[in-house]
mmCIF file of C-alpha atoms in Angstrom:
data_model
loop_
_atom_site.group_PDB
_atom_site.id
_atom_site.type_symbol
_atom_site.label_atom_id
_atom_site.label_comp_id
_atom_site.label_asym_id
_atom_site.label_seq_id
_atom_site.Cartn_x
_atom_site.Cartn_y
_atom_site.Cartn_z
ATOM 1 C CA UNK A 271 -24.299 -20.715 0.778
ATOM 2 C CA UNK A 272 -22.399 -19.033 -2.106
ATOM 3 C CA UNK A 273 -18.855 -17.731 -1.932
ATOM 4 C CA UNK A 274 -18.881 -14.092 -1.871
ATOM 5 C CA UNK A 275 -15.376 -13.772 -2.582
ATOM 6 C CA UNK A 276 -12.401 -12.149 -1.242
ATOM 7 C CA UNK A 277 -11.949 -8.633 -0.552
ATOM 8 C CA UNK A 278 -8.582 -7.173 -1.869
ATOM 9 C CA UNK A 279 -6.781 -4.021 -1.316
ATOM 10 C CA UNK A 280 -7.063 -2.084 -4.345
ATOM 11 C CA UNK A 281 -6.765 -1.801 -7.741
ATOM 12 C CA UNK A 282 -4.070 0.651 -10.042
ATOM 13 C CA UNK A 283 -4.008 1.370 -13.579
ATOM 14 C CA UNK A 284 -2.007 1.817 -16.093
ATOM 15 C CA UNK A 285 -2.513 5.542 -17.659
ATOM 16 C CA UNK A 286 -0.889 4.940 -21.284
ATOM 17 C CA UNK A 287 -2.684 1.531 -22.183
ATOM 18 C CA UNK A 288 -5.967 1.480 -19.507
ATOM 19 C CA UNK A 289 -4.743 -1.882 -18.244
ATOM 20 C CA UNK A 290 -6.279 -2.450 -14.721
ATOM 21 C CA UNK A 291 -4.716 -4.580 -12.012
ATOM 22 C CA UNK A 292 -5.495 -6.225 -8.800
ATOM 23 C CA UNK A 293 -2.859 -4.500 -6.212
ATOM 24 C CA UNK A 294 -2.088 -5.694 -2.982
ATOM 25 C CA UNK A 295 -0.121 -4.255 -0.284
ATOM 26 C CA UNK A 296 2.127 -5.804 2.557
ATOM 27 C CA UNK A 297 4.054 -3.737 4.674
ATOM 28 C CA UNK A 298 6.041 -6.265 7.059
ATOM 29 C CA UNK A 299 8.021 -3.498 8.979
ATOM 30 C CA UNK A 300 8.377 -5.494 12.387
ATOM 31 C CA UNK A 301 7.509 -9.108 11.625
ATOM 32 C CA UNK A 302 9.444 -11.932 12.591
ATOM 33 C CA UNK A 303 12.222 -9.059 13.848
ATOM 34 C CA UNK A 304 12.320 -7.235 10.533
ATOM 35 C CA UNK A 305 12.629 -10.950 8.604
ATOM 36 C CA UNK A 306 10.169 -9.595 5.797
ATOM 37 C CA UNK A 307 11.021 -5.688 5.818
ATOM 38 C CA UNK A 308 12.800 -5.749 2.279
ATOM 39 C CA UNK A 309 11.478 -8.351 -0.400
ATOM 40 C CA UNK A 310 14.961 -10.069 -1.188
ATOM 41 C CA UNK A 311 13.118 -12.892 -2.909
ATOM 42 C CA UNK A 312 9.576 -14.827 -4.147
ATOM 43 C CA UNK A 313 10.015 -17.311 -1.056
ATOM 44 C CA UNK A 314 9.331 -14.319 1.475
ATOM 45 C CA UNK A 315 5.829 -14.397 0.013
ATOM 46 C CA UNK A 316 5.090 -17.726 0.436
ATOM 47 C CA UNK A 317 4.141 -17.297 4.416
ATOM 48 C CA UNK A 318 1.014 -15.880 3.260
ATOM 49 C CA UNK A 319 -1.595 -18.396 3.674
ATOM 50 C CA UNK A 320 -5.299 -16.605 3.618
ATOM 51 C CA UNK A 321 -7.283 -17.707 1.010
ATOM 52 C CA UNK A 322 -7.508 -13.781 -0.146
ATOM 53 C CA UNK A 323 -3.735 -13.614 -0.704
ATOM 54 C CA UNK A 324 -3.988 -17.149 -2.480
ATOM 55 C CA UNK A 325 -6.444 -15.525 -4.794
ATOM 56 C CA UNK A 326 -4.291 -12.171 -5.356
ATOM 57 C CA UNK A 327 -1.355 -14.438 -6.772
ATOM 58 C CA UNK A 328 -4.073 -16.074 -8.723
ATOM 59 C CA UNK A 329 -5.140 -13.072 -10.319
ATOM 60 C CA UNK A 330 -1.514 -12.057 -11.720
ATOM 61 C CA UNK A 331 -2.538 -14.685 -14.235
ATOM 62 C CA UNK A 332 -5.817 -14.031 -14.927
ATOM 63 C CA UNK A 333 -8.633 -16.851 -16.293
ATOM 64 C CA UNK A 334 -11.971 -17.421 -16.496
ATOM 65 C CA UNK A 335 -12.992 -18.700 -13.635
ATOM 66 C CA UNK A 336 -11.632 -15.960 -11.821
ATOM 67 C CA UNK A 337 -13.927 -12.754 -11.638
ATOM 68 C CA UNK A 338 -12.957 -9.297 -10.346
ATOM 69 C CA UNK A 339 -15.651 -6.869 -9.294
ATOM 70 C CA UNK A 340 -14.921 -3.107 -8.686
ATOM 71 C CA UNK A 341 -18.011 -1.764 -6.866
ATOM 72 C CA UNK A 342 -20.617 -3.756 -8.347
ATOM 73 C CA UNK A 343 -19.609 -4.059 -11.781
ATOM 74 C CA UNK A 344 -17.437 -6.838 -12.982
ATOM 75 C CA UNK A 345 -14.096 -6.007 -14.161
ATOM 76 C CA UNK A 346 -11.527 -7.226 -16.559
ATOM 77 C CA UNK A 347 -8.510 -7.354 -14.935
ATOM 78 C CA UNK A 348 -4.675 -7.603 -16.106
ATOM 79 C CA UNK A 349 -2.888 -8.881 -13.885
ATOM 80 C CA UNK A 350 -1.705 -8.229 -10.114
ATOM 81 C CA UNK A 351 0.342 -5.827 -9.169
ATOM 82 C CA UNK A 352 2.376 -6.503 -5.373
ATOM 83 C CA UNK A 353 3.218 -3.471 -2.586
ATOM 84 C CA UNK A 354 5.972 -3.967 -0.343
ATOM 85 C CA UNK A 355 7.605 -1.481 2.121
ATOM 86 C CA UNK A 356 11.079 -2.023 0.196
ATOM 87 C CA UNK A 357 11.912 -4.430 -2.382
ATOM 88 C CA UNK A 358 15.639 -5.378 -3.833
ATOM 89 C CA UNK A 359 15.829 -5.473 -7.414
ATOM 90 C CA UNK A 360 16.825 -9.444 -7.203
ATOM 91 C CA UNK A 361 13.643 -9.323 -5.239
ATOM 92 C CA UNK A 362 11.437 -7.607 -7.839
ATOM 93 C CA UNK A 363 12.168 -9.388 -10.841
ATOM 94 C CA UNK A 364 12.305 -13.231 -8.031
ATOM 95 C CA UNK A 365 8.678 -12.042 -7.470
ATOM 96 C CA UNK A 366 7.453 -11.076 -11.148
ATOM 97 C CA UNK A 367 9.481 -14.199 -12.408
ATOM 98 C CA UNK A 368 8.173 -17.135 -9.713
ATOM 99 C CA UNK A 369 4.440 -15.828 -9.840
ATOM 100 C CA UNK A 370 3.786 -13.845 -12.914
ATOM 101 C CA UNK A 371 3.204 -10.112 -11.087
ATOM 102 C CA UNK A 372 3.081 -7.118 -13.424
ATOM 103 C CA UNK A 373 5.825 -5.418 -10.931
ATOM 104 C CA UNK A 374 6.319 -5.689 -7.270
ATOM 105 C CA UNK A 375 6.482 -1.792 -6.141
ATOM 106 C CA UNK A 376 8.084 -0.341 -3.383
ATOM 107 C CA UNK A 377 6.823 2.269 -0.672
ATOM 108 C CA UNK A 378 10.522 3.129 0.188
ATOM 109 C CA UNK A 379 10.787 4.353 -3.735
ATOM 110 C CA UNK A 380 7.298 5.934 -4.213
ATOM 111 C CA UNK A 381 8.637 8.182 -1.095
ATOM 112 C CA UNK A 382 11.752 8.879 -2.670
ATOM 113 C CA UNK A 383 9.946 9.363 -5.484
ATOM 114 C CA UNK A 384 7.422 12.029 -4.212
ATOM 115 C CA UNK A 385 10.178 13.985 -2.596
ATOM 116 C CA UNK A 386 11.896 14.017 -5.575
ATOM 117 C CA UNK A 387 9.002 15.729 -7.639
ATOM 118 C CA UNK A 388 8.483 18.045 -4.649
ATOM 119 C CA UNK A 389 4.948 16.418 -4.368
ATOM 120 C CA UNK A 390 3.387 20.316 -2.367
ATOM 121 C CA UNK A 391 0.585 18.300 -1.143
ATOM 122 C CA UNK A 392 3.057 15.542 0.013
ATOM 123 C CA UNK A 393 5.205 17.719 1.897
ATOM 124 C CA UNK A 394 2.399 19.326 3.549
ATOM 125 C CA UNK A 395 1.438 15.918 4.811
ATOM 126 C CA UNK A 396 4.621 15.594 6.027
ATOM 127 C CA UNK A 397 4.622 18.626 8.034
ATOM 128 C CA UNK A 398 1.241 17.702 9.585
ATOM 129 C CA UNK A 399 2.543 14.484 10.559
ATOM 130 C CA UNK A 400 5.793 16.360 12.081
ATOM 131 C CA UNK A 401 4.130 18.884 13.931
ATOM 132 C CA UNK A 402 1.628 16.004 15.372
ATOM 133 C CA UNK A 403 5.007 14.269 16.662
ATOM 134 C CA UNK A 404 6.874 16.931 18.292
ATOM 135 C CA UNK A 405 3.680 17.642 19.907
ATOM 136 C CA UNK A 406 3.006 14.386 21.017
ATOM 137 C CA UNK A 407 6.739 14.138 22.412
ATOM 138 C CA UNK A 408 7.074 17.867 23.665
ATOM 139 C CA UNK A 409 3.824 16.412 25.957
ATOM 140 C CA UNK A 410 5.388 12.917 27.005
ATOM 141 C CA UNK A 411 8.605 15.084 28.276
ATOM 142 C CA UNK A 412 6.397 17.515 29.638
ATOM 143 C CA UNK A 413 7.834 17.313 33.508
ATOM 144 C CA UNK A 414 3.972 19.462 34.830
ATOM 145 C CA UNK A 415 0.770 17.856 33.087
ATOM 146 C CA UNK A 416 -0.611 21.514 32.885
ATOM 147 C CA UNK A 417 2.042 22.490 30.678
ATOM 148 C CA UNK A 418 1.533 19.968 27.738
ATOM 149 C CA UNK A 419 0.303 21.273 25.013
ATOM 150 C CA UNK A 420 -3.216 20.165 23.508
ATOM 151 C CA UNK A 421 -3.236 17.769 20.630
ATOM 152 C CA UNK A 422 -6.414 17.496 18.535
ATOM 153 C CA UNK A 423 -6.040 14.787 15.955
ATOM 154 C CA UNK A 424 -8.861 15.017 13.127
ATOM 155 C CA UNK A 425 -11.051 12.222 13.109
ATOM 156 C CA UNK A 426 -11.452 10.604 9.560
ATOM 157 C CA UNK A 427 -14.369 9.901 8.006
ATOM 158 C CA UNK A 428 -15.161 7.689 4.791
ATOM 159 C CA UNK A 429 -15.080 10.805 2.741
ATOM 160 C CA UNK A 430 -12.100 12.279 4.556
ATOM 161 C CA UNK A 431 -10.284 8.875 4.397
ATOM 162 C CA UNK A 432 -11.233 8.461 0.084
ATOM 163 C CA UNK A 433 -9.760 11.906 -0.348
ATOM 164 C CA UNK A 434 -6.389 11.319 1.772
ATOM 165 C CA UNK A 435 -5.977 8.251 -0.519
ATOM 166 C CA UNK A 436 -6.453 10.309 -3.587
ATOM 167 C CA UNK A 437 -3.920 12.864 -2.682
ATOM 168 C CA UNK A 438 -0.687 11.993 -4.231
ATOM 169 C CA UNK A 439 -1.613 9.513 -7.534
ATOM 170 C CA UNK A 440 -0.580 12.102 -10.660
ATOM 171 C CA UNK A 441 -0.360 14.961 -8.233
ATOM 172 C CA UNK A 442 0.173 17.606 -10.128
#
């Protein structure tokens, strides 16, 4: 049987040199009562044990008997790149510095980040989202069943689901 590898979450890359890295995300909101939320330092990471995260800290230093394939083409890779919902600055560089990451990014900042730029498409998501939710809670409060007003949540498809990912990276 061969090893057919591990399946990571993404890859990013850099626009001014081309550099491509392996990116993973971990979003630890609730875990362990909020233990992991913010990435204070490299030791929070170590509580990943798959073998796929073993290999994603593998690839922030990358060698030759390590192979990354993007589709079905083999890909030289950069480095690794981590995602965490927020990260401390002591916890950035602990990260970069114990296990040779390209940066450790932050969800809490990108947000920031794309409310900052007044990201249209962004803010419309937003909206969606918020007029989903007072929906949804206008029809849990709802005292007479007949009164609740219809949600219809879109169903997503592959293609629907590639294009929501594609909607905020250089937004312009």
């Amino acid at each position: 049987m061969t090893d057919r590898g591990y399946t990571l979450d993404f890859t990013l890359r850099d626009r001014k040199t081309g550099a491509l890295y392996v990116a993973e995300m971990k979003c630890e909101i609730e875990y362990q009562s909020f233990r992991y939320f913010i990435l204070t330092n490299a030791e929070q990471l170590k509580h990943h044990k798959k073998p796929a995260f073993e290999v994603f800290l593998r690839s922030a230093r990358p060698s030759e008997d390590l192979q990354v394939w993007v589709g079905k083409q083999k890909t030289p890779t950069a480095g690794a790149i981590l995602i965490w919902g927020a990260v401390s600055p002591s916890g950035r560089m602990s990260a970069i510095e114990e296990f040779g990451l390209r940066d450790a990014l932050s969800l809490d900042e990108m947000c920031r980040d794309l409310v900052s730029w007044k990201c249209q498409r962004y803010e419309a998501l937003l909206s969606e989202r918020r007029a989903w939710s007072i929906q949804l809670f206008d029809g849990l409060l709802s005292s007479d069943v007949s009164e609740a007003p219809a949600v219809i949540y879109p169903r997503l498809d592959a293609a629907t689901s590639r294009q929501a990912r594609s909607r905020y990276p250089g937004d312009a």
